[in-house]
Coordinates of C-alpha atoms and ligand atoms in Angstrom, one line a residue:
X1 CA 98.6 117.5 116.0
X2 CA 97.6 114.6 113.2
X3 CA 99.0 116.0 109.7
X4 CA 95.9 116.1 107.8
X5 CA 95.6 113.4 104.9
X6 CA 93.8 115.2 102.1
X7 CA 91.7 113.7 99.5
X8 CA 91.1 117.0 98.0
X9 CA 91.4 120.7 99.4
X10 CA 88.8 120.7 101.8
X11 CA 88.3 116.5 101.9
X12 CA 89.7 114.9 104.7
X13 CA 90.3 111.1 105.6
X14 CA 89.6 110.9 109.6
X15 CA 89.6 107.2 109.7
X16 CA 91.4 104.7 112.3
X17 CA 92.9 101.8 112.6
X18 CA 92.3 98.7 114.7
X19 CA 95.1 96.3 115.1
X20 CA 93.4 95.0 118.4
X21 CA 89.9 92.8 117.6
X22 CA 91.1 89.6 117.1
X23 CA 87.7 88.6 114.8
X24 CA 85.2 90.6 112.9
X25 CA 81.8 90.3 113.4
X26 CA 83.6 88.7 115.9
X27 CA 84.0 85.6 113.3
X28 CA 86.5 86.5 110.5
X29 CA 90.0 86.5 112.0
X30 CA 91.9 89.7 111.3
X31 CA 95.6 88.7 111.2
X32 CA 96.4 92.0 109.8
X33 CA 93.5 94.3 111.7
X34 CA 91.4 96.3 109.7
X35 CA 90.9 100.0 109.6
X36 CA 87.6 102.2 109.8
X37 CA 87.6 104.7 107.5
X38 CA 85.5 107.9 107.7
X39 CA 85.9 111.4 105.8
X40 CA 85.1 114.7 106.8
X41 CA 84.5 118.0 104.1
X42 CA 85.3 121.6 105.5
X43 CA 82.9 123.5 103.6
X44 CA 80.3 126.3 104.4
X45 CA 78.3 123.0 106.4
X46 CA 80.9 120.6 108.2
X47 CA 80.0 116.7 106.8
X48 CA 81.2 113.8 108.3
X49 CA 80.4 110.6 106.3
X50 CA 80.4 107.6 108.1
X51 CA 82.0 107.2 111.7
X52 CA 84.1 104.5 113.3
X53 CA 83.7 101.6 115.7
X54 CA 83.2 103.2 119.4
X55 CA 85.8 101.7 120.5
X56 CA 88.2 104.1 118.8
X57 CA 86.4 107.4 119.3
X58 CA 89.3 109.0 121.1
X59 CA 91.5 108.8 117.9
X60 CA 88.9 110.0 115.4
X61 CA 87.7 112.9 117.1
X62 CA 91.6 113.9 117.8
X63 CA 91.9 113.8 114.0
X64 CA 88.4 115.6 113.4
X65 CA 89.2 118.3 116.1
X66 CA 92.7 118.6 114.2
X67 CA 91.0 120.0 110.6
X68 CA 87.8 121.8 112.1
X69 CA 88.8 122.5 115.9
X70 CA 85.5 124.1 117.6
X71 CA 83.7 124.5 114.5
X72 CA 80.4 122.2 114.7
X73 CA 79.4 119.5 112.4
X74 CA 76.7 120.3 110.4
X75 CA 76.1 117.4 108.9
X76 CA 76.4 113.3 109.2
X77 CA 76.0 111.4 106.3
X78 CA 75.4 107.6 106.9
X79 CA 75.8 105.1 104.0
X80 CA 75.8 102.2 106.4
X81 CA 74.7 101.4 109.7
X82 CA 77.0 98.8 110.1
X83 CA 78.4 99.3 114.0
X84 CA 82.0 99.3 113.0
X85 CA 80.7 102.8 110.8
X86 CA 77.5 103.7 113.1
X87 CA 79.1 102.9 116.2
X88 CA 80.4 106.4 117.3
X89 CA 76.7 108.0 115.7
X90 CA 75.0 108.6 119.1
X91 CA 78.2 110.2 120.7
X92 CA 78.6 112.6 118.0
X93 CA 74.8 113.6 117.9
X94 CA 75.8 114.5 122.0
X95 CA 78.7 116.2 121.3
X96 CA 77.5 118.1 118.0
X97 CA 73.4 118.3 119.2
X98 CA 72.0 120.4 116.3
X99 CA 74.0 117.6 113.8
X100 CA 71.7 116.6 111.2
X101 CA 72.1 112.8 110.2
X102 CA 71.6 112.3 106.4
X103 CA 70.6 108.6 105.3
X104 CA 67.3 106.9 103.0
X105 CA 64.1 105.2 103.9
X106 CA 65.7 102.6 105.6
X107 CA 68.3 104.3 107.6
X108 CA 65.7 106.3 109.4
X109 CA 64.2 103.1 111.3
X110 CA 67.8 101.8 112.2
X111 CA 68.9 104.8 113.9
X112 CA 65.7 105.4 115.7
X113 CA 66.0 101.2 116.7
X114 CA 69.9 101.6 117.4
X115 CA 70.2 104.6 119.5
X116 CA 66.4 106.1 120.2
X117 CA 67.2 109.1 117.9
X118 CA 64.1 109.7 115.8
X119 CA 64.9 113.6 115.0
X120 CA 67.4 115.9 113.2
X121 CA 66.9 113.2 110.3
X122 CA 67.1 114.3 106.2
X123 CA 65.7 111.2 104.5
X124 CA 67.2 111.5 100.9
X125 CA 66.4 109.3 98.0
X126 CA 67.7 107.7 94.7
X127 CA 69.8 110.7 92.6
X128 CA 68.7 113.1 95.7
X129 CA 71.3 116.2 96.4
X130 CA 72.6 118.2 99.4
X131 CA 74.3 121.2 98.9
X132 CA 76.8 121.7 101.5
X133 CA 78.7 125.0 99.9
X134 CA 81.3 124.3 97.4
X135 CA 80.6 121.0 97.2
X136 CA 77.4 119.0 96.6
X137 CA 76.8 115.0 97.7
X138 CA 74.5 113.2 95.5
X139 CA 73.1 109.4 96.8
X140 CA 72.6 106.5 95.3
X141 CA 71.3 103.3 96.3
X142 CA 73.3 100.0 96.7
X143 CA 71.1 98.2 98.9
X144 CA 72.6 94.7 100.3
X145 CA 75.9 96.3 99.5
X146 CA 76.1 94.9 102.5
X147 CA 72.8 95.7 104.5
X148 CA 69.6 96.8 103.1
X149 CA 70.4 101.0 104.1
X150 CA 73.7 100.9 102.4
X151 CA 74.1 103.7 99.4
X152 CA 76.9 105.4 98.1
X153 CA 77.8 109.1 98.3
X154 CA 79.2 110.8 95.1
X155 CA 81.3 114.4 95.1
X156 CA 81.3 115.1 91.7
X157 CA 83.6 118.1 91.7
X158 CA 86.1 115.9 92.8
X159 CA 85.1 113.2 91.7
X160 CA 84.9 111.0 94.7
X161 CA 82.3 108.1 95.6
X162 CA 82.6 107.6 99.2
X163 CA 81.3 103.5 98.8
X164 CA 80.9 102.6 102.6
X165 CA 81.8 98.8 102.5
X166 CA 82.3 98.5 98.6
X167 CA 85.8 98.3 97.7
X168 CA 86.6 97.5 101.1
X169 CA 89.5 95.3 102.6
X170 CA 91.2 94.0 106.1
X171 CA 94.0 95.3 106.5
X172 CA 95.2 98.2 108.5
X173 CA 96.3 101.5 106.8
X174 CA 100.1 101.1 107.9
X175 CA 101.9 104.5 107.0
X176 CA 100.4 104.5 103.2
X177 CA 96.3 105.4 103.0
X178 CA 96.2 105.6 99.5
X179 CA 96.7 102.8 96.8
X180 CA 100.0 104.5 95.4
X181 CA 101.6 104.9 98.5
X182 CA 101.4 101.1 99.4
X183 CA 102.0 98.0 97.6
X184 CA 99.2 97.0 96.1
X185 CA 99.6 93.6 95.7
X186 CA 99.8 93.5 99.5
X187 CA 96.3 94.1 100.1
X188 CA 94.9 92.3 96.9
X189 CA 94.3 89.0 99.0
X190 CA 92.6 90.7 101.8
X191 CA 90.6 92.6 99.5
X192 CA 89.0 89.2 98.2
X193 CA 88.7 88.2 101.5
X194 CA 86.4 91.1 102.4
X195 CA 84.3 90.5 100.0
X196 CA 84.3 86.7 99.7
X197 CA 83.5 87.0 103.7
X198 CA 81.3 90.2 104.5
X199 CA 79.5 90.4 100.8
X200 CA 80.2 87.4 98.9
X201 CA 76.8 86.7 99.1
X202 CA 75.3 89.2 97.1
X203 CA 76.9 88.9 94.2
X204 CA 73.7 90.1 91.9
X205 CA 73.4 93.4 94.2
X206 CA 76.8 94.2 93.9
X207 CA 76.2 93.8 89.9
X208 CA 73.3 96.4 90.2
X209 CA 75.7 98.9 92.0
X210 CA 78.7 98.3 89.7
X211 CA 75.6 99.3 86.7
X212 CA 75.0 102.8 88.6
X213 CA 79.0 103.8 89.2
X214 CA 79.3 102.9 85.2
X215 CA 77.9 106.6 84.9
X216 CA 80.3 108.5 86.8
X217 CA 83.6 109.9 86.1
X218 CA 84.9 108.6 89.3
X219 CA 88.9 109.4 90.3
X220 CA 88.2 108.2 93.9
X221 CA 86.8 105.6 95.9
X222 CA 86.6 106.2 99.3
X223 CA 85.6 103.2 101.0
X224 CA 84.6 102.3 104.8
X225 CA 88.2 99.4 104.7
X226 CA 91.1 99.3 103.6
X227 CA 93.0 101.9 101.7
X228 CA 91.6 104.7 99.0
X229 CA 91.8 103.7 95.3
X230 CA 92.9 106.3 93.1
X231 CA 95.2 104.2 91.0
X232 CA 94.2 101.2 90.4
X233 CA 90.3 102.0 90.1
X234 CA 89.9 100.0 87.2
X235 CA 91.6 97.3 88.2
X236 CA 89.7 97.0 91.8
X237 CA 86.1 97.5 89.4
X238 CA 87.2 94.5 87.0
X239 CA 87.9 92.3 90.4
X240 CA 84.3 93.4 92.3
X241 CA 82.9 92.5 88.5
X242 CA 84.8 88.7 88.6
X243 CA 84.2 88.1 92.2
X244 CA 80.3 89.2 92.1
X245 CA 80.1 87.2 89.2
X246 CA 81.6 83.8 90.9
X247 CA 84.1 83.5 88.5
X248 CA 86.7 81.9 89.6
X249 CA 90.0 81.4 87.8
X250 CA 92.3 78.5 87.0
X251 CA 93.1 76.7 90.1
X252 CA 91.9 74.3 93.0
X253 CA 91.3 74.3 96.7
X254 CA 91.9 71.0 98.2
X255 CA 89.8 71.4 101.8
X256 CA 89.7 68.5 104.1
X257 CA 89.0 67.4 107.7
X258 CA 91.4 64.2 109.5
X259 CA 91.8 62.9 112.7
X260 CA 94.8 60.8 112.3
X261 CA 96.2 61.5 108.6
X262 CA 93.8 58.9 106.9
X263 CA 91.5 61.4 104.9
X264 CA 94.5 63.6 104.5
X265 CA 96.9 61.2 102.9
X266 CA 94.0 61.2 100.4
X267 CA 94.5 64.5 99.7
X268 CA 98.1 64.3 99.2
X269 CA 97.5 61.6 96.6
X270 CA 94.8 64.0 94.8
X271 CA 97.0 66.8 95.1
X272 CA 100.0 64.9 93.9
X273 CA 98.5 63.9 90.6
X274 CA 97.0 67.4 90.2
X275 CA 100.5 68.8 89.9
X276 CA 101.5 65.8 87.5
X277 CA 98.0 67.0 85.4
X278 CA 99.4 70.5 84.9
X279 CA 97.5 72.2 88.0
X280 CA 100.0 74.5 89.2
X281 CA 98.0 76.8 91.5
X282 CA 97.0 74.5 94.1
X283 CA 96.2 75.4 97.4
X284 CA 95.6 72.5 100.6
X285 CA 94.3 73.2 103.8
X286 CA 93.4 71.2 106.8
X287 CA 90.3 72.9 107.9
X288 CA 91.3 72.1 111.9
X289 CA 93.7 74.4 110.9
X290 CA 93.0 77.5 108.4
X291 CA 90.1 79.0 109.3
X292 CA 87.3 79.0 106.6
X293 CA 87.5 82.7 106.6
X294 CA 90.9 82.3 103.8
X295 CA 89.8 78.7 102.5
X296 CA 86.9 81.1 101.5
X297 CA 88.5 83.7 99.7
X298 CA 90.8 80.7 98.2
X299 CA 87.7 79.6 96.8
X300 CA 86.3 82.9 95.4
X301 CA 89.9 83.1 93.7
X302 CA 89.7 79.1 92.1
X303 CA 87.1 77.7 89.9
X304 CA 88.2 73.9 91.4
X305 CA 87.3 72.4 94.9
X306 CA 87.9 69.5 96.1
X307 CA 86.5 68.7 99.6
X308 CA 87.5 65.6 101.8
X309 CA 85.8 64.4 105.3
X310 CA 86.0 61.9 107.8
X311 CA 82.5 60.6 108.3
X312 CA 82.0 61.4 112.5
X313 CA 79.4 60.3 114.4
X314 CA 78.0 59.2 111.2
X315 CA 78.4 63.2 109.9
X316 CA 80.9 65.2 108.2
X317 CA 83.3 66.1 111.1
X318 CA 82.1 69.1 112.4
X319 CA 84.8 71.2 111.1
X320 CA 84.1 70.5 107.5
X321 CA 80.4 71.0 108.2
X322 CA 81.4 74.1 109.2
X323 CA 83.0 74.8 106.1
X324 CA 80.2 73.7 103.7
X325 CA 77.8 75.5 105.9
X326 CA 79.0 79.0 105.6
X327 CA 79.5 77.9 101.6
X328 CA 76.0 77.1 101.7
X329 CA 74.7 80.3 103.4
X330 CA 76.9 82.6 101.0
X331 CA 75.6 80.9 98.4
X332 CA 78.9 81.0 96.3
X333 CA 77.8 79.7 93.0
X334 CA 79.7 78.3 89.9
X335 CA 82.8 76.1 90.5
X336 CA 83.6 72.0 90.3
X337 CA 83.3 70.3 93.1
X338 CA 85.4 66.6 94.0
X339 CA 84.8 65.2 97.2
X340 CA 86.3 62.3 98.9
X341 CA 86.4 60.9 102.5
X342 CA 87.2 57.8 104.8
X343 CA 85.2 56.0 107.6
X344 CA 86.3 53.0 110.1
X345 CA 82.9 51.5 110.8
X346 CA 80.1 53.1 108.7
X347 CA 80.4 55.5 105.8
X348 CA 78.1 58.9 105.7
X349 CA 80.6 61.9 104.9
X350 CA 80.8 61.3 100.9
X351 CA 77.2 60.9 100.7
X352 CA 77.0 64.3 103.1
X353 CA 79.3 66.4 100.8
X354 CA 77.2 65.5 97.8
X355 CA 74.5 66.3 99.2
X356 CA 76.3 69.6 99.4
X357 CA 76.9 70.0 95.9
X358 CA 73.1 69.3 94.8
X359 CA 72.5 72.7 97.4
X360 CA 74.5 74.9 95.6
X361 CA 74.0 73.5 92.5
X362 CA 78.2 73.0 91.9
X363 CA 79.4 70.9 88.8
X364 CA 80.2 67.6 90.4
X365 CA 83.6 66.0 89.0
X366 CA 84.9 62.4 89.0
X367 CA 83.7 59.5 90.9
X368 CA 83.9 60.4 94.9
X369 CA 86.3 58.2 96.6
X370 CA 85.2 56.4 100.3
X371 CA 88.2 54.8 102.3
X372 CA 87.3 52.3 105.2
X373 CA 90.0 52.1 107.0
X374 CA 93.3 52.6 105.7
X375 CA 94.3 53.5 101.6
X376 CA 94.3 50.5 99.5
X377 CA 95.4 49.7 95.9
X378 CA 92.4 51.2 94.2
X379 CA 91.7 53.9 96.4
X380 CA 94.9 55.2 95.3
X381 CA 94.0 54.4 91.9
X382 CA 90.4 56.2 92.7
X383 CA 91.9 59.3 94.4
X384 CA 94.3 59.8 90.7
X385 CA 91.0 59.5 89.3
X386 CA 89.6 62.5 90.8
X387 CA 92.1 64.5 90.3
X388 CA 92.5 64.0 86.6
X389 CA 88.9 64.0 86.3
X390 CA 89.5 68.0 87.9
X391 CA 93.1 68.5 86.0
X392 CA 90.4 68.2 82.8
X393 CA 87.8 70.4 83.8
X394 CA 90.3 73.1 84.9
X395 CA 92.0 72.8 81.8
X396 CA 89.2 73.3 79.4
Ligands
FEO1 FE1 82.1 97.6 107.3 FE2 79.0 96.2 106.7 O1 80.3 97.1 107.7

């Protein structure tokens, strides 16, 4: 029998862990897995908020079964319809049939379009209540935080706001589920991650939702990832307020793309005179290598980028233009951008990353640097250029 992990007296966490998809949203690599959390409250009316991915059903009814054996669910409460949280949502309305899901305007449609279920649906709205015995959920509103359905779920006797994605991290729940039985620091990185990957984009929703929570006394935040703050609250609010706010601290990401060493002994230059400039936090990856996924999250965490491409088939090489494109599409906003880049023939990759920079509007630093062939004098001269011209801007 699971020993039950209590949030409260009759507030159980029920979620799982998944050290076995390799990519989520089968994109983001998840070196360290990431867990599905879902909570269940034993009252007078059984509530399950959120489910798992399906793939881990087994486990997570185990763990239900363990705090409320035969008794039914009464209720389901869905702040996201996300499948890693909606995925087990049709099982459980078979297994529990007079279950009633709980979720706003816009779950309503998703549920029906997911899994053909158009009854035993409470539609609540902004500030809304449902009394469920001792306890009563209240529902707010954080749409695009991450899909348009998404709210938050508030317990105020307790006060817990179960967050659904917000707050969220990779990571698997290894032993310790809450922030003071793990070290923190641990999952600080893969908490930027989360959001720099799954809602980096909407940094002016997440704004809006960090607004609402302002008003509540909140002890706990339950989210759908990673583990459940109860120390370190404030600090996890201040970092959702920075990272939704694109600002970025005092550092630079050096990306770049090479076939043969060319483009990246440019970076190594750049890099070099960075350090002699004062940069200290300095981070280089080849992007054949380090999935954008962390050069990301690098970026989210550094105000400076400096960007560096071979030009192929008279493009960026397709690795960098990966890169730039999923920069593009978050719309990551706010930083200083360098670029540089080498060519044997004919030169387009420069002229390709700054067309970059007029898209998403990034401070452009220094004068780029184009290489044909192999480094010369000036180029060398040129790449020390750059990075002073980025030592200065970082500095100010
Ligand atoms: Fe964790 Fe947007 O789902």
């Amino acid at each position: 029998m699971y020993q039950p992990v209590n949030l409260s007296d009759a507030i159980y966490y029920v979620g799982v862990n998944d050290r076995r998809t390799n990519l989520f949203e089968n994109m983001w690599p998840l070196e360290r897995g990431i867990a599905y959390n879902s909570y269940l409250i034993n009252d007078e009316k059984t509530t399950l908020i959120d489910t798992v991915e399906i793939g881990h059903i087994d486990k997570f009814l185990k763990k239900i079964k363990s705090i409320i054996g035969d008794k039914p669910i009464d209720y389901l409460v869905i702040n996201h319809m996300e499948p890693d949280h909606a995925g087990s949502i049709e099982l459980l309305t078979k297994l529990y049939p007079n279950m009633q899901l709980v979720g706003n305007k816009k779950t309503g449609p998703m549920v029906a379009g997911f899994f053909g279920i158009n009854d035993h649906f409470i539609e609540v709205a902004e500030g809304d209540t449902l009394n469920i015995g001792k306890h009563t959920l209240q529902f707010y509103m954080i749409p695009m935080v991450h899909w348009p359905e998404t709210m938050i779920t508030w317990e105020a006797s307790n006060g817990i706001v179960f967050s659904g994605d917000a707050f969220g991290s990779f990571g698997t729940l290894d032993g310790g589920i809450f922030d003071d039985e793990i070290e923190f620091e641990y999952f600080v990185d893969e908490m930027r991650r989360y959001y720099s990957n799954i809602v980096g984009k909407y940094g002016s929703p997440v704004q809006k939702a960090l607004e609402k929570l302002k008003a509540l006394d909140i002890k706990i935040i339950a989210a759908t990832h990673g583990p459940i703050l109860r120390s370190h609250i404030a600090d996890m609010i201040e970092m959702y307020d920075q990272w939704s706010r694109y600002e970025a601290g005092k550092g630079v990401v050096i990306a770049y793309a090479s076939m043969y060493g060319y483009t990246e002994e440019m970076a190594e230059v750049i890099a070099r005179e960075l350090a002699l400039q004062g940069i200290k936090a300095i981070r280089m990856y080849d992007v054949s290598k380090t999935h954008a996924s962390h050069i990301i999250s690098d970026i989210f965490k550094y105000k400076g980028v400096i960007l560096g491409s071979p030009t192929y088939n008279n493009e960026l090489h397709p690795n960098m233009e990966s890169l730039v494109n999923k920069l593009e599409h978050m719309g990551v906003q706010n930083h200083y951008l360098a670029t540089f880049g080498s060519f044997t023939w004919a030169g387009a990759a420069v002229k390709k990353l700054n067309a970059f920079a007029e898209k998403v509007k990034w401070e452009t630093v220094g004068t780029p640097v184009e290489q044909k062939h192999a480094l010369k004098e000036d180029k060398y001269e040129a790449c020390r250029a750059v990075a002073v011209a980025m030592a200065d801007k970082i500095k100010q």
